[in-house]
PDB file of C-alpha atoms in Angstrom:
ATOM      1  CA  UNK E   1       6.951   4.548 145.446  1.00 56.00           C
ATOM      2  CA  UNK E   2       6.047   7.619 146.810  1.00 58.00           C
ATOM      3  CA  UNK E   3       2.829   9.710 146.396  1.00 79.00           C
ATOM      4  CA  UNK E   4       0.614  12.457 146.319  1.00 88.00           C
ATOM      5  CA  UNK E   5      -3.049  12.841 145.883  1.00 92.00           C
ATOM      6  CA  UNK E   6      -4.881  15.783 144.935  1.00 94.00           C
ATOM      7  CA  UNK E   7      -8.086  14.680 144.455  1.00 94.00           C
ATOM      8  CA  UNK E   8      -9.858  17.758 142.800  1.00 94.00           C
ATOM      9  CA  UNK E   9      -8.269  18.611 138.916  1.00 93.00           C
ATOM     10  CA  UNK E  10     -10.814  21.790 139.069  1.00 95.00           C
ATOM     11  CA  UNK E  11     -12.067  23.460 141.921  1.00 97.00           C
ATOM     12  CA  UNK E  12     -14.082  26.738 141.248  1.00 97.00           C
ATOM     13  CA  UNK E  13     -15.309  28.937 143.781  1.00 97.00           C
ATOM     14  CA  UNK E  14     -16.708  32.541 144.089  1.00 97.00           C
ATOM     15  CA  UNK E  15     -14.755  35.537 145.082  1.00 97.00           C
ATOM     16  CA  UNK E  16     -14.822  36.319 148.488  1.00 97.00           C
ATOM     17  CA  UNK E  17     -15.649  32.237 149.387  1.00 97.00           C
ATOM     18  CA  UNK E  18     -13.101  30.234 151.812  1.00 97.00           C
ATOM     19  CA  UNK E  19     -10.553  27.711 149.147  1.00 97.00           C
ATOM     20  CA  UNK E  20      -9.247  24.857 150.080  1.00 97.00           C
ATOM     21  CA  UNK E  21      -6.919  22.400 148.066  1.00 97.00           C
ATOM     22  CA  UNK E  22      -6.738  19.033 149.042  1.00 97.00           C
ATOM     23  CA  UNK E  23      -3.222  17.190 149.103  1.00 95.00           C
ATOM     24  CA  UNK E  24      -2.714  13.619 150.469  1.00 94.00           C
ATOM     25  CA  UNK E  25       0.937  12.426 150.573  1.00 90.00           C
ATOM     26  CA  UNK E  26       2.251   8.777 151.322  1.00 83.00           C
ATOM     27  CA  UNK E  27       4.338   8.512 154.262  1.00 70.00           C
ATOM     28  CA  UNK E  28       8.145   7.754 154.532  1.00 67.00           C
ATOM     29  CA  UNK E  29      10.048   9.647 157.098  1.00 68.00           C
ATOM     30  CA  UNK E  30       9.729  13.023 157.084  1.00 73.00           C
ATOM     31  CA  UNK E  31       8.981  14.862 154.235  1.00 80.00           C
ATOM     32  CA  UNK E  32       9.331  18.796 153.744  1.00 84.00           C
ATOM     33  CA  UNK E  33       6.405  19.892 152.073  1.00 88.00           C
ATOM     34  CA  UNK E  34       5.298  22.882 149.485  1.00 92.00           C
ATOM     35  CA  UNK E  35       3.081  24.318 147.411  1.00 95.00           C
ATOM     36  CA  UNK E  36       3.737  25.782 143.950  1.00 96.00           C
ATOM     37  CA  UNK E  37       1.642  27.816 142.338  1.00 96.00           C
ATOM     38  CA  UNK E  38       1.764  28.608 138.025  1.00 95.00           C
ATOM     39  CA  UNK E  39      -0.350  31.769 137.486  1.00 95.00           C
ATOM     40  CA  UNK E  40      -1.372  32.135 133.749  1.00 91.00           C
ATOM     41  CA  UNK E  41       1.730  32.651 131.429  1.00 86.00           C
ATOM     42  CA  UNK E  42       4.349  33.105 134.454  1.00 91.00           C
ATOM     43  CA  UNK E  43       6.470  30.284 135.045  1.00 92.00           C
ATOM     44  CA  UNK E  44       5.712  27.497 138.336  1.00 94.00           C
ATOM     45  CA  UNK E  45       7.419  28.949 141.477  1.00 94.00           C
ATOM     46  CA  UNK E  46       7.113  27.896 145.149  1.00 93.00           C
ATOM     47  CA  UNK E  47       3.975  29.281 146.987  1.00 95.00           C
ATOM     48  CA  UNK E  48       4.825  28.041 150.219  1.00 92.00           C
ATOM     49  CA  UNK E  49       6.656  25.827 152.678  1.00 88.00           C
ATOM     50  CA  UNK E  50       5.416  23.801 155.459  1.00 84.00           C
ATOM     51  CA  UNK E  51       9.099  24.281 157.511  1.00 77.00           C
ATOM     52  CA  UNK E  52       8.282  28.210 157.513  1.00 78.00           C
ATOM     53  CA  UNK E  53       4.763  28.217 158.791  1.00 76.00           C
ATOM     54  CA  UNK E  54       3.894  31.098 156.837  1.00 80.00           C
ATOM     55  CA  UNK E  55       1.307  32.680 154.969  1.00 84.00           C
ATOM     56  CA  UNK E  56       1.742  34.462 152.003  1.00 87.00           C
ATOM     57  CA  UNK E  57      -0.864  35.936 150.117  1.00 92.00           C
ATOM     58  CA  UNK E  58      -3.167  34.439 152.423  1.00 93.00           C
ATOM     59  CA  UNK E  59      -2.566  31.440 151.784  1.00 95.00           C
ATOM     60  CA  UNK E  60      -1.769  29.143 154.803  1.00 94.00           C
ATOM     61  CA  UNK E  61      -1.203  25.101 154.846  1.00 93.00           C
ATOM     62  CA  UNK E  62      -0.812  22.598 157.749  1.00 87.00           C
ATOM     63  CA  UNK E  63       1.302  19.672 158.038  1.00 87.00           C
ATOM     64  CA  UNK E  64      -1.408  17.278 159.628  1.00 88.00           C
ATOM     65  CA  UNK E  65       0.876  14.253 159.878  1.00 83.00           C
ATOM     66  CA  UNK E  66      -1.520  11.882 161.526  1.00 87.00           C
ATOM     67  CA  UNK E  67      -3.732  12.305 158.213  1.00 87.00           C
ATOM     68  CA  UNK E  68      -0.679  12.416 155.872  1.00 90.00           C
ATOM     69  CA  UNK E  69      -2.373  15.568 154.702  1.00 92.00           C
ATOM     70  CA  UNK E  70      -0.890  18.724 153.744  1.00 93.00           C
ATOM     71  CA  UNK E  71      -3.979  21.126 152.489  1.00 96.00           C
ATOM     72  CA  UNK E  72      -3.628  24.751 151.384  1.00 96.00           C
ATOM     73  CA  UNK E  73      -6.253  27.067 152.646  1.00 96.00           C
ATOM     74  CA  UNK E  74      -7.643  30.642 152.171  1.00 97.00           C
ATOM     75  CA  UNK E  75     -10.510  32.365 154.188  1.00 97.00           C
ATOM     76  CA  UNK E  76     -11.704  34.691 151.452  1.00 97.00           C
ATOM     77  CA  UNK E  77     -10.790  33.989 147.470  1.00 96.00           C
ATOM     78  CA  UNK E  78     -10.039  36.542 145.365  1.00 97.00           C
ATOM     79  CA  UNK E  79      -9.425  36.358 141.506  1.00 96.00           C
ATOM     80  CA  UNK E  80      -6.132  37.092 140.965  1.00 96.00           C
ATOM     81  CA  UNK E  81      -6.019  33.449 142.944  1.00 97.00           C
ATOM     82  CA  UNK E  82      -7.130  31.587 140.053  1.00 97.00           C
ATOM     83  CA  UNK E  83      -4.156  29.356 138.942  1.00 97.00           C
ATOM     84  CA  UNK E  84      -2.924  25.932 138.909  1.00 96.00           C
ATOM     85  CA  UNK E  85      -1.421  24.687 142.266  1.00 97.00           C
ATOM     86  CA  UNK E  86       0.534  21.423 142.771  1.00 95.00           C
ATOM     87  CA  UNK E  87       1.438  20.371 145.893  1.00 94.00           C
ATOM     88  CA  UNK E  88       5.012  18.312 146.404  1.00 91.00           C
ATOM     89  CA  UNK E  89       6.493  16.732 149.271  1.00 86.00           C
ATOM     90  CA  UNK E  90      10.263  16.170 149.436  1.00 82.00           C
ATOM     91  CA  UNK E  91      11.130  12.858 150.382  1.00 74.00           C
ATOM     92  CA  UNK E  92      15.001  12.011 151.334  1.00 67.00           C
ATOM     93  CA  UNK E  93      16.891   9.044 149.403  1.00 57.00           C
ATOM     94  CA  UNK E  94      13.536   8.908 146.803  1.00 52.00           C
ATOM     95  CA  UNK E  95      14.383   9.184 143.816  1.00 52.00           C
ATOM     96  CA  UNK E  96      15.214  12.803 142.018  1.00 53.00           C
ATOM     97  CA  UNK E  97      16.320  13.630 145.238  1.00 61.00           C
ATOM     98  CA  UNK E  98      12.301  12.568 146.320  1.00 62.00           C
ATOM     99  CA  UNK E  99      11.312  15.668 144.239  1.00 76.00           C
ATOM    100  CA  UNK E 100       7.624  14.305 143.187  1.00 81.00           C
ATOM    101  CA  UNK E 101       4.490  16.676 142.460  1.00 88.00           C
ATOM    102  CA  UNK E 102       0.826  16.123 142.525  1.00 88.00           C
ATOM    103  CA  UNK E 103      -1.570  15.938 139.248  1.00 90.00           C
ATOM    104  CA  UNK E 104      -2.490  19.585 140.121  1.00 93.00           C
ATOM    105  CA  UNK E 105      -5.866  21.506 140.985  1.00 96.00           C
ATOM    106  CA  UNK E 106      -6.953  24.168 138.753  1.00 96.00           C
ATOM    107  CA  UNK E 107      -8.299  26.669 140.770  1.00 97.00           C
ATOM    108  CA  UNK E 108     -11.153  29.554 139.394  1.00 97.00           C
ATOM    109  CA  UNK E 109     -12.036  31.989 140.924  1.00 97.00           C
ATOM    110  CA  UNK E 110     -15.593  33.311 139.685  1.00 96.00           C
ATOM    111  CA  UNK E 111     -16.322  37.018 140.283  1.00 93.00           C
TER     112      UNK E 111
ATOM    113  CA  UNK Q   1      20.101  38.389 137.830  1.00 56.00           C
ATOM    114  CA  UNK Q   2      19.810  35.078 139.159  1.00 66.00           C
ATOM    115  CA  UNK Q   3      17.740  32.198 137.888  1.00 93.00           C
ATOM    116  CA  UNK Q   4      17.263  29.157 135.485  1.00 96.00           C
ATOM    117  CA  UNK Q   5      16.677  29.740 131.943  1.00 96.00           C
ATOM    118  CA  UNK Q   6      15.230  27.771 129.070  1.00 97.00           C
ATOM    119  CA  UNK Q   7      15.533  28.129 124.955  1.00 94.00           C
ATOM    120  CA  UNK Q   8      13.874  28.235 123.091  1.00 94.00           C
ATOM    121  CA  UNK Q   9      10.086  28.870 124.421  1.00 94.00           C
ATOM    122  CA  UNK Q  10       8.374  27.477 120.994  1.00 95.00           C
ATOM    123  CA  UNK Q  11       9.901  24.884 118.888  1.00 94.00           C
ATOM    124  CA  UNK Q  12       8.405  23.573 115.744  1.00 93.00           C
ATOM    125  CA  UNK Q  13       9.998  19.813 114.841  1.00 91.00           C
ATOM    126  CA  UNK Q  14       9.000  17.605 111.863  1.00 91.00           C
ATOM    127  CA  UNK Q  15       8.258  14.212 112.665  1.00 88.00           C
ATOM    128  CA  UNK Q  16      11.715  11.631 112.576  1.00 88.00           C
ATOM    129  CA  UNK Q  17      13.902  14.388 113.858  1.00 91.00           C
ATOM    130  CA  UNK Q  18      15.480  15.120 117.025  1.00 94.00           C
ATOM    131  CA  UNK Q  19      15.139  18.176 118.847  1.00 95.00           C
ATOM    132  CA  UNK Q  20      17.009  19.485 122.043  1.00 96.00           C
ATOM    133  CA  UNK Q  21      15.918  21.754 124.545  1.00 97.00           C
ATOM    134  CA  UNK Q  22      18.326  24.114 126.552  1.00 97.00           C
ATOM    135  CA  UNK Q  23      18.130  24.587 130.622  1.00 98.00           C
ATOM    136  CA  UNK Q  24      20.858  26.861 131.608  1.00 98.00           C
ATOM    137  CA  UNK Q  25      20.898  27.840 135.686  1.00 97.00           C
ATOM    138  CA  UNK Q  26      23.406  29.965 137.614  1.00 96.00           C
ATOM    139  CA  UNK Q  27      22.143  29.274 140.777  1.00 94.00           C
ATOM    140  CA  UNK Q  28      25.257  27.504 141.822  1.00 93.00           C
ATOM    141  CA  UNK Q  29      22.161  24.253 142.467  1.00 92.00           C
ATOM    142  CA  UNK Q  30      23.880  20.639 142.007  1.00 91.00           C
ATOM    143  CA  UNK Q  31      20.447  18.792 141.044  1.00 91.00           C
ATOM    144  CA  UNK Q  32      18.551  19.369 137.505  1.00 93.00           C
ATOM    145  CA  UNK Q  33      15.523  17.927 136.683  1.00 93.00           C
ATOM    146  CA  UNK Q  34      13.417  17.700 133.295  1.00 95.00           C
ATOM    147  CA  UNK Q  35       9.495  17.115 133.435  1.00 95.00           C
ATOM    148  CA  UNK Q  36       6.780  16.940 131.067  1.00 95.00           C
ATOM    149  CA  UNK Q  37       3.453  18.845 131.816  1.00 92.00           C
ATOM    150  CA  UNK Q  38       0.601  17.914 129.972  1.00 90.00           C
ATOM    151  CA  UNK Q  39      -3.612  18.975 130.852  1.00 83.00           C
ATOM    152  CA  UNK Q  40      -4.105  16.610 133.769  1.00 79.00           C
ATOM    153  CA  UNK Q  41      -1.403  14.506 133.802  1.00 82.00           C
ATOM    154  CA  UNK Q  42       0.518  16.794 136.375  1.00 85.00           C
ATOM    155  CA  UNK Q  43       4.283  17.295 136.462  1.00 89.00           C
ATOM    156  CA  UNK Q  44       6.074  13.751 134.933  1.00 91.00           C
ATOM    157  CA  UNK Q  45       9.777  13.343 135.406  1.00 90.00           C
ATOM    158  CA  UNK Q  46      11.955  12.695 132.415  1.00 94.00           C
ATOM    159  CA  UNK Q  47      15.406  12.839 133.723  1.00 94.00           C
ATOM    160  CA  UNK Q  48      17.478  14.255 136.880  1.00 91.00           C
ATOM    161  CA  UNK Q  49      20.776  14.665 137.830  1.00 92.00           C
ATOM    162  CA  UNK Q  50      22.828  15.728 141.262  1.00 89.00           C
ATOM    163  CA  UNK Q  51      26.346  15.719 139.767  1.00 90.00           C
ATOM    164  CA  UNK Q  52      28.170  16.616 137.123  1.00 94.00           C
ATOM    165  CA  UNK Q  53      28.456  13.772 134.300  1.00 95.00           C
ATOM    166  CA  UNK Q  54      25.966  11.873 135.904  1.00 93.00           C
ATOM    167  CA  UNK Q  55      21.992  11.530 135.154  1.00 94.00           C
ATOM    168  CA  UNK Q  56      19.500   9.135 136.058  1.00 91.00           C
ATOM    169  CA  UNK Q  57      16.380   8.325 134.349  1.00 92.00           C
ATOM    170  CA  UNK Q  58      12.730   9.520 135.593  1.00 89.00           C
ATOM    171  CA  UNK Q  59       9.049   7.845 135.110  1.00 87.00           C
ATOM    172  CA  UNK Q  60       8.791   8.570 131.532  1.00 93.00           C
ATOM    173  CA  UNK Q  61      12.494   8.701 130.125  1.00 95.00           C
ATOM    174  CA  UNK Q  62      12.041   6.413 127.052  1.00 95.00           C
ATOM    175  CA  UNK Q  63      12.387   8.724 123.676  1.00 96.00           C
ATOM    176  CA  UNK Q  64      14.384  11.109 125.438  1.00 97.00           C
ATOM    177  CA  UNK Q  65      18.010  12.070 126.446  1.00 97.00           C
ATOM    178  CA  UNK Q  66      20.108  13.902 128.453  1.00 98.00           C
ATOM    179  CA  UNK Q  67      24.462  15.415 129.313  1.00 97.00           C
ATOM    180  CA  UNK Q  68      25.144  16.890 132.001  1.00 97.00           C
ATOM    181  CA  UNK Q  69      28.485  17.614 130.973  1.00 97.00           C
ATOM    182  CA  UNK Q  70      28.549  21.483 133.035  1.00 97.00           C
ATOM    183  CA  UNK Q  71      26.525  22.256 136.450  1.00 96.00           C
ATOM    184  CA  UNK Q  72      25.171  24.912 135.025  1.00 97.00           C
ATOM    185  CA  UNK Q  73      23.555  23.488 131.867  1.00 98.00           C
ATOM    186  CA  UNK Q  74      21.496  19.669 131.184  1.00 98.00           C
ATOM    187  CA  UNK Q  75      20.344  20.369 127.704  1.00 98.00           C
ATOM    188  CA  UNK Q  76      17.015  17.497 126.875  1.00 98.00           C
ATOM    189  CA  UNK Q  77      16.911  15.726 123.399  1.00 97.00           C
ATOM    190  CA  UNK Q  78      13.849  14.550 122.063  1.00 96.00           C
ATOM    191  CA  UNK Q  79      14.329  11.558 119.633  1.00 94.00           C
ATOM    192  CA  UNK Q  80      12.350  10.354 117.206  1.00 89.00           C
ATOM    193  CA  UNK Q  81      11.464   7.656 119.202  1.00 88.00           C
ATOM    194  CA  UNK Q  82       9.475   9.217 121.324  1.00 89.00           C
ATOM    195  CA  UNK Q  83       6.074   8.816 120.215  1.00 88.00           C
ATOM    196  CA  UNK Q  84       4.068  11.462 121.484  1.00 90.00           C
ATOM    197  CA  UNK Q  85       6.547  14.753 122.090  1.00 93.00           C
ATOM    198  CA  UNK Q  86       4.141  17.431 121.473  1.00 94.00           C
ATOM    199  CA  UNK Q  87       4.284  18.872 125.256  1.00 95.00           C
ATOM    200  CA  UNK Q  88       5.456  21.684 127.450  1.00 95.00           C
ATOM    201  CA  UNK Q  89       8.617  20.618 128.765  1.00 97.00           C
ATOM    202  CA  UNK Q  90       9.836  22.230 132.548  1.00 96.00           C
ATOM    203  CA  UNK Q  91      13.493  22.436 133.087  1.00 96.00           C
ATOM    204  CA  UNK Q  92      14.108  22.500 137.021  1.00 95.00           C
ATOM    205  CA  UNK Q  93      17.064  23.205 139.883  1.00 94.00           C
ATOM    206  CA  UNK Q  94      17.207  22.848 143.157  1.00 90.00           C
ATOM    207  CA  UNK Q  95      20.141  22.281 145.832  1.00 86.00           C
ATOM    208  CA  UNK Q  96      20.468  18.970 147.256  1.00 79.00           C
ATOM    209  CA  UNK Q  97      18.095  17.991 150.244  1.00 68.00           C
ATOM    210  CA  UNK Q  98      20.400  18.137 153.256  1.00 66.00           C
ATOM    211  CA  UNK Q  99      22.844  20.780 152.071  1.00 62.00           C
ATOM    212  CA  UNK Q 100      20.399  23.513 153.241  1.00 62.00           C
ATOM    213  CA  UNK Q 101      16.932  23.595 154.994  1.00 58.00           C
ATOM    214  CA  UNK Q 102      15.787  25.946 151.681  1.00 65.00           C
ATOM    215  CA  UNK Q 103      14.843  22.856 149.363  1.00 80.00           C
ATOM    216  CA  UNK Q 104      12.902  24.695 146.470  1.00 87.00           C
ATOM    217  CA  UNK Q 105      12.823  23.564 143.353  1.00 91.00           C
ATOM    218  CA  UNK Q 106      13.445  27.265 140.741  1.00 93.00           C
ATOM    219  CA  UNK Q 107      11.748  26.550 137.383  1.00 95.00           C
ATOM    220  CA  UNK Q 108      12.380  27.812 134.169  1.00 96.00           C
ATOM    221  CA  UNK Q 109       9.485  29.512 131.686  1.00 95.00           C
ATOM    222  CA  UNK Q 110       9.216  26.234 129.429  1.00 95.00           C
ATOM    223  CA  UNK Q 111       9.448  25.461 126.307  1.00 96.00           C
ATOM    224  CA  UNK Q 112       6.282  24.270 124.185  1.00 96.00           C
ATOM    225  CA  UNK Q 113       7.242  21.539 121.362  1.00 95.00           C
ATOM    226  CA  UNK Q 114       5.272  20.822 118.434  1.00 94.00           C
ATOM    227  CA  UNK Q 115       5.234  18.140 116.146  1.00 91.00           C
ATOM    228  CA  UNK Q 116       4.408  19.051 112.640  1.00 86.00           C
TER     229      UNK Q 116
END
């Protein structure tokens, strides 16, 4: 079956402090992988994709495939960051379409 | 206005009945997917389907049921049978992985079900 680890459920860091959120994914080919985000009350929507190499909101994540690991980074936290974030790879032929999603890390961003 | 909807976003259901949910998209996506979120548990897959008239069942399908008899809509029905429903149920689209390099899954605002 495939998986993905995020190991922390709550992560909680001061404002201004570097984040990063921890995803582990089992391999089988070559999954795409993103991020989704669900800020309090709004619904869950994609943060970011690995195929884009982008960063948005200053958020950035890389594709180490050697560690199966997939971790989403920011240099300096700020509290409008504080969220839930669930990372999901995309595997081909898995099943629902290899549409799977971590546990989730709560992230909280002290001021 | 693009984008996936879901009705109602609280529903109140005595226990024995059976409730359904409504996911309505017109994103023009093939594949629909129902999960369950719950405090730590994550995002659990109920159902999915890629086609019209077809459905296959997720990790936690028993209690539950699905149609997919338009692509736009895959209405969820929770039966009695399913022994916990209290939950905050996710309706889903995407397109199919391979029609397009944009894979993202669009989500809907939820709907929280309550037992009373």
């Amino acid at each position: 079956a495939q998986r993905v680890t995020q190991p922390e459920k709550l992560l909680s860091v001061f404002k201004g402090a570097p984040v990063e959120l921890k995803c582990n994914y089992s391999y089988s080919g070559s999954p795409e992988l993103f991020w989704y985000v669900q800020y309090s009350r709004q619904r869950l929507q994609l943060l970011l994709r690995h195929i884009s190499r982008e960063s948005i909101k200053g958020f950035t994540a890389d594709l180490n495939k050697g560690e199966t690991s997939f971790h989403l980074k920011k240099p300096f936290a700020q509290e409008e960051d504080s969220a839930m974030y669930y990372c999901a790879p995309r595997y081909s032929g898995g099943g629902a379409d290899g549409l799977t999603f971590g546990k989730g890390t709560h992230l909280i961003i002290q001021p | 206005d693009g984008g996936i909807t879901q009705s109602p976003k609280y529903l109140f259901r005595k226990e024995g009945q059976n409730v359904t949910l409504s996911c309505e998209q017109n994103l023009n996506h093939d594949a629909m997917y129902w999960y369950r979120q719950d405090p730590g548990q994550g995002l659990r897959l109920i159902y999915y389907s890629q086609i019209v008239n077809d459905f296959q069942k997720g990790d936690i399908a028993e209690g539950y049921s699905v149609s997919r008899e338009k692509k736009e809509s895959f209405p969820l029905t929770v039966t009695s049978a399913q022994k916990n429903p209290t939950a905050f149920y996710l309706c889903a689209s995407s397109i199919i992985r391979g029609q397009s390099p944009n894979t993202e899954a669009f989500f809907g605002q939820g709907t929280r079900l309550t037992v009373v």
